[in-house]
Amino acid sequence: MFREIMVIFRKELRSYFVSPLVYTIFAVILFIAGFLFYSGLANYLANLPVIAGGQIGERSGFMELVANAFFLRMTALFILLLPLLCMRVFAEENRTGTMELLLTSPVSKTAIIAGKFLAVCLIQSIIIAIPAGYFLLLKPYAGQAVDVPQLFTAAAGSFLFSAALISFGLLASSLTKSQLVAALIAFAFNFTFLSVQSLSYYFVGKTGEFMARLSLVDHLQPFVQGIVDTRDLLYFLSLAGLGFFFTYLSSGADRKERIFSSLGLGISAVLAVLLINTAFHKTYLRVDLSGRGLYTLSERTRDFTSGLSNNFEMAAFFRRTDENYFRIRELLECFAALTPNVKYQFIDPDRQPQEAAGFGNTSYKVLIIRNNTTGKSEKLFSITEERLINALVKLSRKEIRNIFFLSGHGERDLSARDSRGYYELQKKLSERGFQVRELFLPETGSIPENTALLVLADAQSPLLPDEWSMVKKYLLSGGRALFLIDPSPSYSFAEELREFGVFVRSSVLSDSGSSLFGGEPSVLMVNRYGNHESVNGLSVSSVFSGAREIGFYLMLPKNIRTDLLALPGKSAVSSVQDPSSETPDVSRLPLGLAGVLRCILEEKEGKPVLDYRIAVSGDADFCSNHFLDHYGNLPFTMNLFSWLADEGDYLATDLAKKGRHIQNLSTNQLRFLFYLVVITAPLLFFLTGIFVYLRRRN
């Protein structure tokens, strides 16, 4: 069988490469592909300052904005030009009568169809590979911005997409003796599959979702993003297999039977794909091959979601035409796949008023998460993995947890929106489900029992003895405290923290080698983290401004564990402000910009049941309004608060998943790319076509 297939394959391939039409199709496709590539790249570079600033979303790197859009736009080109590649395959054999000779030869009908199918697929793979290679040309300038695994996955998805169209193109060619009629029938097949997506917009609920699952583009989208999903793989393979099977049935039939059987074959093919697609929709395997795991839920999200005991229902109020529809559907699907306790649906308030009324909402662009066990619900207007998991955590919590910021000593203002204030931090913690309030100890007389965390944020004066006694009592009874200490003149708490084993140095760190670009040497870019669960996996630098050093004394009791979180660069220089405060053993202490201490007070069966936790930062600016959203400050801050409050189920934003960007290309480099991909490559194929035409004519 294999030898028979290869005989037909070589014969068909030879017929393509001696045809001027094929070279013309190559030239047209490469010209359009080159123009799409260059225009997308030029537009991206023109808007790079805005894009790199994160103003258009997290998944906004080079691959997401240029490569993904390029491969999706190429589908329209394939739909239009693939019928021209397939139209002559069987139609020419039928017209010249050689099809009957092939069918009566020792070569089987399966081998004939397979050989011709593989030949067209090889031609199409070349058409896909050349434009995909354009992105590899950028690799020397782009580095990690060009995600090679994602690029190959997108190319593979385009090939599977094309293979499905090719199989029905061969079916169309087998139904007639006219190449023109074959092309028109193939166009009809292509637009039938394409129109399913548009028709799905007119249906709501499960009917609309069912029709959307038949869309070619919907199944291509995950491949373009670097995701291999068995449902998409099965869809394209089953579609190609059906086209191949019906081509087998139609080959050799007389003309009348072909005309009358074409409708029946088309309907049968659609019904068969419907059945296969439906049968395997809920049983699938999904692998994210994008270099940064952009479309994979984090490990913390998966662990928390899979352990949910309450029943949650998510209602997304979006039209299918909304630009965020597919991203949100994919995100909700990932959550629902982890546990049967999470279900989701899309609701169009205008067309499904009763369903919308059940959630008490009539507006678009909102996601409502409802805990059906408790009846509590939460609205999200900005839908990301972080916000979604935070809402689930908040709705799962049985009691309200408080974070108190101590006041009365010149501390930072929670409500202030200036650069030094903590308004953004308060907002992030509130989204997390905490109640964030200020605490004035002379007024309350004690620290409330339901305090999850006590924060002392840049106090300018010491606490009164009675106040510190309350803080100490709270800690020794299993409390948690975070000390945010700026360099002098801010109060250092050095004497108070010494009895807990913490050393606070009277110094200011500076490092011209790792300072923030364009900033002072004291504005440090920290990319060295300790070995602690709150910073494990954090790969993005954090910014500390004007930080003092902190450390932990040696020879502490065995029930106390200490870890440094943020470490200064190797070229950092410490300027001691008060030499008299230095102790002789300070040079032997490991020092950092932030650290944590945990003391086990009580154990049961080898597991801690009561402990106190202290975190100390030599900078109070890293979580301020000005710096919180800079680089890795947000995940660093939120993971630290999570650990202190013993919230292991918290997910902080992973900025390592943000899009990577290409460096700005010079004008000469852009001009070279233009002449190469828009002019030279198409022109070479066009001139080759002319040469083949003239040679055949002679």
XYZ file of C-alpha atoms in Angstrom:
698
model
C 0.000 0.000 0.000
C 2.759 2.440 0.942
C 4.579 1.964 -2.387
C 1.329 2.547 -4.264
C 0.683 5.744 -2.320
C 4.193 7.027 -3.035
C 3.812 6.360 -6.773
C 0.659 8.489 -6.914
C 2.205 11.056 -4.557
C 5.261 11.577 -6.790
C 3.131 11.719 -9.934
C 0.790 14.315 -8.431
C 3.633 16.377 -6.986
C 5.358 16.437 -10.387
C 2.197 17.691 -12.026
C 2.034 20.582 -9.545
C 5.579 21.762 -10.040
C 5.256 21.861 -13.832
C 2.105 23.989 -13.618
C 2.493 27.816 -13.785
C -0.774 28.161 -11.836
C 0.778 26.706 -8.683
C 3.650 29.183 -8.762
C 1.178 32.015 -9.278
C -0.817 30.861 -6.247
C 2.426 30.675 -4.269
C 3.339 34.224 -5.304
C -0.098 35.628 -4.408
C -0.190 33.895 -1.014
C 3.355 34.931 -0.126
C 2.731 38.527 -1.174
C -0.364 38.788 1.025
C 1.324 36.879 3.877
C 4.386 39.109 3.655
C 2.245 42.232 3.722
C 0.283 40.965 6.744
C 3.520 40.091 8.539
C 5.218 43.414 7.820
C 2.184 45.588 8.568
C 1.536 43.747 11.849
C 5.182 44.099 12.889
C 5.346 47.792 11.924
C 2.133 48.574 13.787
C 3.401 46.702 16.845
C 6.705 48.593 16.876
C 4.938 51.924 16.407
C 2.850 51.276 19.531
C 5.550 49.473 21.535
C 5.856 52.143 24.300
C 2.136 51.824 25.073
C 2.121 48.028 24.730
C 5.219 47.408 26.861
C 3.749 49.625 29.566
C 1.017 47.032 30.073
C -1.757 49.460 29.186
C -3.577 46.989 26.956
C -3.503 43.895 29.164
C -1.178 41.217 30.478
C -1.248 38.866 27.491
C 0.007 41.528 25.137
C 3.443 40.372 24.060
C 4.860 40.056 20.569
C 3.449 36.561 19.980
C -0.027 37.498 21.212
C -0.319 40.733 19.235
C 1.537 39.888 16.013
C 1.959 36.121 15.508
C -1.501 35.061 16.714
C -3.223 37.720 14.602
C -1.110 36.747 11.585
C -2.063 33.055 11.637
C -5.751 33.827 12.182
C -5.794 36.257 9.250
C -4.111 33.668 7.053
C -7.149 31.404 7.441
C -9.198 33.709 5.209
C -6.492 33.355 2.571
C -6.522 29.557 2.804
C -10.308 29.435 2.502
C -10.111 31.413 -0.743
C -7.054 29.815 -2.371
C -7.137 26.146 -1.313
C -10.033 25.368 -3.707
C -7.753 26.536 -6.534
C -5.084 24.061 -5.434
C -7.561 21.178 -5.197
C -9.810 21.829 -8.191
C -7.755 19.964 -10.782
C -6.827 16.897 -8.704
C -9.759 14.667 -9.776
C -11.658 16.962 -12.130
C -8.832 16.861 -14.688
C -8.655 13.063 -14.407
C -12.430 12.878 -14.971
C -12.271 15.229 -17.950
C -9.467 13.372 -19.739
C -10.782 9.915 -18.837
C -7.598 8.892 -17.015
C -9.548 8.365 -13.810
C -11.067 5.186 -15.207
C -7.577 3.973 -16.111
C -6.352 4.674 -12.579
C -9.302 2.828 -11.041
C -8.686 -0.254 -13.210
C -4.925 -0.242 -12.526
C -3.306 -2.396 -9.784
C -3.231 0.697 -7.562
C -6.099 0.709 -5.050
C -8.602 3.551 -4.845
C -7.450 4.297 -1.279
C -3.849 4.664 -2.454
C -4.924 6.986 -5.285
C -6.828 9.311 -2.968
C -4.163 9.163 -0.235
C -1.345 9.938 -2.671
C -3.165 12.925 -4.136
C -4.191 14.134 -0.673
C -0.610 13.978 0.629
C 0.699 15.838 -2.418
C -1.684 18.751 -1.867
C -0.874 18.713 1.863
C 2.856 18.957 1.100
C 2.264 21.968 -1.168
C 0.180 23.597 1.564
C 2.792 22.847 4.243
C 5.346 24.774 2.167
C 2.902 27.666 1.907
C 2.552 27.649 5.726
C 6.237 27.072 6.504
C 7.626 30.015 4.513
C 5.574 32.748 6.274
C 6.162 31.021 9.637
C 9.871 31.280 8.882
C 9.539 35.064 8.751
C 9.135 35.058 12.532
C 12.321 33.011 12.932
C 14.167 35.800 11.082
C 13.346 38.018 14.059
C 14.811 35.588 16.605
C 18.268 37.296 16.728
C 16.585 40.629 17.556
C 13.639 39.361 19.585
C 15.213 36.698 21.785
C 12.540 35.087 23.961
C 9.841 37.320 22.483
C 9.632 34.835 19.583
C 8.217 31.734 21.259
C 9.372 28.894 19.000
C 7.165 26.121 20.519
C 4.111 28.362 20.200
C 5.125 29.222 16.630
C 5.358 25.548 15.656
C 2.031 24.798 17.371
C 0.368 27.617 15.419
C 1.861 26.297 12.173
C 0.678 22.764 13.024
C -2.824 24.083 13.719
C -2.831 25.920 10.374
C -1.797 22.682 8.677
C -4.612 20.688 10.328
C -7.052 23.461 9.425
C -5.837 23.258 5.812
C -5.917 19.453 5.747
C -9.621 19.504 6.652
C -10.317 21.963 3.829
C -8.159 19.979 1.396
C -10.115 16.767 2.048
C -13.357 18.499 1.083
C -11.596 20.203 -1.807
C -10.740 16.739 -3.150
C -14.342 15.680 -2.605
C -15.510 18.661 -4.660
C -13.019 17.827 -7.414
C -14.217 14.223 -7.543
C -17.829 15.324 -8.153
C -17.287 16.976 -11.549
C -15.227 17.114 -14.730
C -14.945 20.903 -14.642
C -12.193 22.526 -12.608
C -14.249 25.704 -12.276
C -17.265 23.824 -10.908
C -14.948 21.894 -8.560
C -13.569 25.179 -7.225
C -17.082 26.577 -6.703
C -18.197 23.448 -4.836
C -15.078 23.606 -2.656
C -15.823 27.271 -1.930
C -19.335 26.223 -0.899
C -17.950 23.591 1.480
C -15.482 26.058 2.996
C -18.020 28.809 3.499
C -20.507 26.338 4.967
C -18.056 25.431 7.722
C -17.056 29.063 8.122
C -20.633 30.338 8.294
C -21.402 28.078 11.262
C -19.497 30.537 13.466
C -21.578 33.482 12.200
C -24.813 31.519 12.563
C -23.958 30.665 16.164
C -24.214 34.383 17.007
C -27.962 34.219 16.356
C -28.491 31.480 18.927
C -28.134 31.646 22.696
C -27.515 29.160 25.471
C -26.535 25.590 24.712
C -27.683 25.808 21.093
C -25.286 28.650 20.390
C -22.449 26.878 22.211
C -23.167 23.662 20.300
C -23.031 25.437 16.943
C -19.872 27.303 17.955
C -18.138 23.964 18.517
C -18.490 23.283 14.786
C -16.560 26.387 13.777
C -13.214 25.821 12.085
C -11.764 29.057 13.452
C -12.869 28.297 17.017
C -10.869 25.074 16.913
C -7.857 26.768 15.322
C -7.642 29.504 17.970
C -6.127 27.289 20.733
C -3.409 26.025 18.372
C -2.489 29.604 17.477
C -2.121 30.363 21.204
C 0.190 27.371 21.690
C -2.433 25.026 23.153
C -2.895 21.452 21.970
C -6.391 20.276 22.888
C -7.516 16.765 21.970
C -10.995 18.104 21.098
C -9.540 20.410 18.469
C -7.192 17.708 17.227
C -10.045 15.224 16.937
C -12.248 17.787 15.207
C -9.741 18.487 12.421
C -8.764 14.824 12.005
C -12.388 13.670 11.904
C -13.262 16.384 9.400
C -10.311 15.429 7.191
C -11.191 11.753 7.563
C -14.815 12.362 6.572
C -13.785 14.311 3.520
C -11.392 11.510 2.593
C -14.097 8.862 3.132
C -16.717 10.619 1.038
C -14.148 11.237 -1.688
C -13.625 7.472 -1.724
C -17.381 6.909 -2.117
C -17.778 9.473 -4.873
C -14.779 8.393 -6.951
C -15.816 6.281 -9.914
C -19.517 7.059 -9.697
C -21.134 8.422 -12.865
C -21.747 12.134 -13.217
C -25.463 12.034 -12.421
C -24.951 10.111 -9.221
C -22.242 12.543 -8.151
C -24.486 15.568 -8.597
C -27.411 14.056 -6.704
C -25.247 12.530 -4.008
C -23.266 15.689 -3.200
C -25.988 17.144 -0.940
C -26.444 13.849 0.870
C -22.721 13.478 1.345
C -22.401 17.004 2.704
C -25.275 16.518 5.165
C -23.888 13.161 6.257
C -20.461 14.674 6.807
C -21.843 17.480 8.975
C -23.956 15.050 11.021
C -21.007 12.721 11.556
C -18.777 15.585 12.712
C -21.578 16.729 15.049
C -21.793 13.307 16.675
C -18.032 12.910 17.092
C -17.558 16.439 18.378
C -20.390 16.053 20.916
C -19.254 12.643 22.128
C -15.754 13.812 23.046
C -16.524 17.363 24.173
C -16.310 16.631 27.913
C -13.453 14.125 27.730
C -10.259 15.790 26.634
C -6.582 16.470 27.303
C -5.186 20.000 27.096
C -1.474 20.862 26.916
C -0.149 24.432 26.966
C 3.036 24.601 24.878
C 3.434 28.372 25.024
C 6.832 29.193 26.495
C 5.491 30.975 29.586
C 2.378 28.909 30.277
C 0.212 31.903 29.415
C -2.935 29.826 29.124
C -2.378 27.447 32.043
C -3.763 28.015 35.508
C -1.137 28.328 38.217
C -0.460 25.455 40.591
C -2.042 27.345 43.509
C -5.180 27.976 41.489
C -5.462 24.327 40.515
C -4.908 23.105 44.078
C -7.489 25.446 45.565
C -10.133 24.980 42.864
C -9.907 21.186 42.830
C -10.489 21.186 46.599
C -13.661 23.303 46.570
C -16.476 21.759 48.593
C -19.205 24.326 47.880
C -21.075 24.507 44.576
C -20.273 27.557 42.469
C -22.046 28.872 39.402
C -20.502 31.463 37.105
C -22.620 33.550 34.757
C -20.735 35.552 32.124
C -22.800 38.331 30.558
C -21.074 38.674 27.194
C -22.146 38.528 23.578
C -20.355 36.014 21.403
C -19.202 38.920 19.249
C -17.372 40.514 22.186
C -13.594 40.614 21.694
C -13.040 39.053 25.145
C -15.571 36.242 24.721
C -13.145 33.487 23.716
C -10.534 34.449 26.329
C -13.131 34.400 29.104
C -14.713 31.159 27.887
C -11.313 29.502 27.841
C -10.553 30.732 31.385
C -13.895 29.559 32.769
C -13.504 26.231 31.013
C -10.138 25.697 32.725
C -11.752 26.251 36.137
C -14.742 24.022 35.358
C -12.455 21.217 34.176
C -10.808 21.001 37.611
C -13.921 20.169 39.627
C -17.611 19.319 39.107
C -18.418 21.917 41.765
C -17.772 24.785 39.338
C -20.143 25.342 36.424
C -20.399 28.254 34.038
C -22.714 29.647 31.400
C -22.889 32.635 29.071
C -26.002 34.790 29.233
C -27.173 37.477 26.820
C -29.350 39.779 28.990
C -31.330 41.108 26.016
C -32.102 37.668 24.576
C -32.243 35.687 27.833
C -34.007 38.044 30.249
C -35.269 35.279 32.542
C -31.814 33.775 33.035
C -30.350 37.246 33.591
C -33.040 38.047 36.164
C -32.064 34.911 38.071
C -28.682 36.547 38.719
C -30.120 40.024 39.249
C -28.205 41.547 36.371
C -29.191 43.249 33.110
C -25.860 44.689 31.945
C -23.094 43.311 29.734
C -19.374 42.775 30.340
C -19.718 41.402 33.856
C -19.120 38.011 35.475
C -21.203 36.968 38.474
C -19.920 34.161 40.689
C -22.479 32.657 43.045
C -21.886 30.239 45.884
C -25.034 28.123 45.680
C -24.274 26.598 49.072
C -24.225 29.886 50.991
C -26.105 32.133 48.568
C -23.306 34.728 48.499
C -22.239 36.216 45.164
C -19.528 38.426 43.741
C -19.386 40.621 40.620
C -16.261 40.949 38.472
C -15.872 43.595 35.813
C -12.235 42.824 35.033
C -11.933 39.082 34.497
C -8.519 37.535 35.055
C -7.276 34.372 36.745
C -6.160 36.376 39.783
C -9.476 38.154 40.262
C -11.470 34.982 39.669
C -9.577 32.868 42.172
C -9.698 35.700 44.703
C -13.473 35.840 44.327
C -13.710 32.075 44.882
C -11.536 32.359 47.987
C -13.644 35.226 49.289
C -16.932 33.386 48.694
C -15.549 30.206 50.276
C -14.515 31.938 53.477
C -16.832 31.329 56.403
C -15.676 34.277 58.502
C -14.531 37.819 57.830
C -10.817 38.338 58.373
C -9.386 41.710 59.343
C -6.085 43.344 58.518
C -5.409 46.274 60.827
C -2.943 49.056 60.039
C -1.720 50.654 63.252
C -2.220 54.440 63.427
C -1.297 57.282 65.738
C 2.462 57.312 65.171
C 2.742 59.036 61.793
C 2.115 55.842 59.753
C 1.204 55.787 56.075
C -2.397 56.719 55.203
C -4.571 53.899 53.851
C -6.891 56.282 52.017
C -4.175 58.518 50.516
C -3.888 58.331 46.729
C -0.556 60.119 46.459
C 2.671 58.261 45.666
C 3.374 57.424 49.340
C -0.150 56.333 50.242
C -1.517 52.799 50.490
C -4.843 53.207 48.698
C -3.956 50.683 45.968
C -2.766 48.162 48.559
C -6.001 48.542 50.501
C -7.984 47.992 47.300
C -6.038 44.835 46.411
C -6.490 43.381 49.888
C -10.211 44.214 49.850
C -10.553 42.372 46.530
C -8.913 39.478 48.305
C -11.793 39.439 50.782
C -10.129 41.081 53.777
C -11.545 43.967 55.727
C -8.739 46.519 55.849
C -9.001 49.136 58.590
C -6.881 51.403 60.745
C -6.402 50.577 64.413
C -5.841 53.212 67.108
C -4.788 51.277 70.219
C -5.418 54.046 72.841
C -9.029 54.004 71.674
C -9.615 50.235 71.433
C -7.449 49.240 74.422
C -6.483 45.933 72.772
C -5.918 44.198 69.451
C -9.186 42.551 68.291
C -9.307 38.769 68.462
C -10.300 38.361 64.792
C -7.149 40.107 63.569
C -5.560 38.163 60.710
C -2.607 40.533 60.431
C -1.296 43.662 62.138
C 0.691 46.072 59.957
C 3.008 48.763 61.305
C 3.603 50.898 58.222
C 6.466 53.398 58.440
C 5.866 54.693 61.971
C 7.620 57.997 62.650
C 7.645 57.674 66.426
C 7.868 54.766 68.890
C 4.842 53.049 70.357
C 3.903 53.810 73.942
C 4.988 51.092 76.385
C 1.380 49.949 76.852
C 0.875 49.810 73.088
C 3.986 47.685 72.541
C 2.869 45.390 75.364
C -0.406 44.835 73.496
C 1.481 44.078 70.253
C 3.865 41.713 72.032
C 1.025 39.916 73.803
C -0.805 39.566 70.482
C 2.249 38.061 68.810
C 3.078 35.616 71.600
C -0.500 34.314 71.529
C -0.140 33.335 67.842
C -0.440 36.668 66.068
C 1.031 37.928 62.808
C 2.722 41.271 62.248
C 4.348 43.076 59.336
C 6.854 45.858 60.039
C 7.429 48.253 57.129
C 10.419 50.351 58.139
C 11.918 53.147 56.071
C 15.422 54.506 56.788
C 15.824 57.335 59.272
C 14.015 59.518 60.280
C 11.405 56.717 60.352
C 11.336 54.744 63.587
C 13.326 51.505 63.283
C 11.782 49.265 66.014
C 15.333 47.963 66.437
C 15.094 47.572 70.208
C 11.599 46.033 70.115
C 12.444 43.516 67.381
C 15.777 42.507 68.932
C 13.996 40.433 71.562
C 12.371 38.446 68.731
C 15.748 37.809 67.075
C 15.450 40.442 64.348
C 18.268 42.884 63.594
C 17.354 46.219 61.963
C 20.352 48.112 60.636
C 20.578 51.905 60.540
C 21.663 52.067 56.900
C 20.639 52.963 53.359
C 21.475 50.626 50.481
C 22.533 51.862 47.050
C 23.618 49.975 43.949
C 24.361 51.771 40.694
C 24.702 48.399 38.955
C 21.151 47.211 39.691
C 19.239 50.439 40.165
C 16.021 51.194 38.299
C 16.756 52.562 34.830
C 16.816 56.350 34.995
C 16.504 56.318 38.792
C 18.745 57.019 41.742
C 21.225 54.339 42.932
C 19.059 53.932 46.051
C 16.100 52.739 43.912
C 17.065 49.071 43.709
C 15.965 46.389 41.263
C 15.910 43.219 43.368
C 16.159 39.968 41.431
C 17.689 37.765 44.132
C 15.141 36.066 46.364
C 15.496 33.745 49.318
C 14.332 30.175 49.761
C 10.874 30.780 51.199
C 7.456 29.648 50.027
C 6.232 33.222 49.567
C 8.904 33.994 46.952
C 9.445 30.561 45.405
C 8.835 30.791 41.675
C 8.959 34.595 41.651
C 11.075 35.354 38.586
C 10.386 39.062 38.090
C 12.473 41.777 39.731
C 10.963 43.911 42.481
C 11.670 47.575 43.181
C 12.798 48.796 46.617
C 13.363 52.500 47.155
C 15.731 53.780 49.833
C 15.852 50.531 51.813
C 17.705 49.714 55.017
C 19.127 46.265 55.754
C 17.560 43.750 58.101
C 18.765 40.376 59.342
C 18.336 37.742 62.029
C 20.590 36.951 64.935
C 22.431 33.656 65.002
C 21.883 30.830 67.506
C 18.116 31.343 67.832
C 15.984 28.626 69.498
C 15.157 25.559 67.411
C 11.470 26.424 67.253
C 12.249 29.631 65.350
C 12.796 29.582 61.599
C 14.048 32.630 59.723
C 14.341 33.386 56.020
C 15.516 36.381 54.045
C 13.125 37.199 51.206
C 14.790 39.950 49.173
C 18.576 40.070 48.805
C 20.616 43.060 47.593
C 22.809 42.863 44.509
C 26.419 41.778 44.891
C 27.618 45.293 44.121
C 25.281 46.959 46.660
C 26.867 49.420 49.077
C 25.490 50.081 52.568
C 25.799 53.572 54.041
C 25.429 53.358 57.824
C 23.546 56.350 59.209
C 24.210 55.698 62.896
C 27.507 53.854 63.493
C 26.864 53.795 67.239
C 23.964 51.407 66.686
C 26.193 48.787 65.036
C 27.037 45.706 67.110
C 30.351 43.844 66.760
C 28.742 40.741 65.242
C 26.779 42.544 62.499
C 29.368 41.676 59.844
C 28.684 37.979 60.423
C 24.927 38.292 59.954
C 23.318 37.501 56.610
C 21.501 40.694 55.642
C 18.731 41.472 53.199
C 16.040 43.987 52.401
C 13.157 41.902 53.788
C 12.795 38.770 55.860
C 10.348 36.606 57.779
C 10.411 34.792 61.120
C 8.165 31.972 62.297
C 8.107 30.670 65.842
C 6.298 27.385 66.585
C 4.564 27.748 69.947
C 2.623 24.493 70.066
C 2.695 21.243 68.092
C 0.347 18.294 67.833
C 1.422 15.014 66.249
C 4.455 16.740 64.813
C 2.451 19.505 63.143
C 2.354 23.136 64.314
C -1.029 24.189 65.661
C 0.018 27.551 67.127
C 2.725 29.902 65.914
C 3.481 33.557 65.492
C 4.860 35.131 62.333
C 6.787 38.341 61.844
C 7.850 39.933 58.582
C 10.165 42.923 58.422
C 10.926 45.056 55.376
C 13.618 47.707 55.295
C 11.471 49.692 52.853
C 7.900 50.928 53.179
C 7.663 52.214 49.599
C 7.645 48.908 47.716
C 3.910 48.447 48.402
C 2.947 52.115 48.082
C 0.732 53.508 45.331
C 3.783 54.481 43.308
C 5.567 51.115 43.298
C 2.898 48.441 43.907
C 2.232 47.799 40.218
C 5.917 48.000 39.244
C 7.489 44.774 37.959
C 7.234 42.039 40.639
C 6.140 44.229 43.556
C 2.513 43.123 43.411
C 3.119 39.344 43.609
C 5.881 39.892 46.185
C 3.558 41.997 48.356
C 0.483 39.822 48.020
C 2.338 36.572 48.589
C 3.891 38.082 51.712
C 0.486 39.145 53.048
C -0.870 35.717 52.119
C 1.826 33.890 54.076
C 1.452 36.135 57.108
C -2.325 35.673 57.164
C -1.846 31.929 56.571
C -3.740 32.137 53.290
C -1.995 29.425 51.293
C -4.769 29.445 48.709
C -4.005 32.957 47.497
C -2.921 33.568 43.938
C -0.857 36.641 43.173
C -0.450 37.964 39.673
C 2.381 36.147 37.930
C 4.046 38.911 35.967
C 6.317 36.330 34.380
C 3.266 35.496 32.281
C 3.124 38.951 30.830
C 3.954 39.170 27.152
C 7.573 39.436 26.106
C 8.490 42.170 23.695
C 10.848 42.530 20.776
C 13.508 45.181 20.875
C 12.944 48.134 18.593
C 14.288 47.428 15.100
C 16.214 50.015 13.136
C 14.837 51.591 9.973
C 17.316 49.662 7.835
C 16.311 46.355 9.420
C 12.628 47.069 8.808
C 13.373 48.068 5.216
C 15.308 44.818 4.691
C 12.381 42.775 6.033
C 9.960 44.626 3.750
C 11.973 43.929 0.609
C 12.528 40.306 1.632
C 9.004 39.210 2.607
C 6.815 41.538 0.524
C 8.870 41.884 -2.667
C 11.624 39.271 -3.061
C 9.925 36.028 -1.942
C 6.703 36.494 -3.978
C 8.658 37.763 -6.980
C 10.889 34.676 -7.032
C 7.874 32.356 -7.253
C 6.176 34.568 -9.838
C 9.280 34.596 -12.062
C 9.620 30.831 -11.627
C 6.011 30.469 -12.817
C 6.750 32.551 -15.917
C 9.830 30.434 -16.607
C 7.808 27.197 -16.310
C 5.092 28.632 -18.561
C 7.568 29.668 -21.278
C 9.366 26.332 -21.119
C 6.110 24.391 -21.458
C 5.051 26.605 -24.343
C 8.295 25.964 -26.178
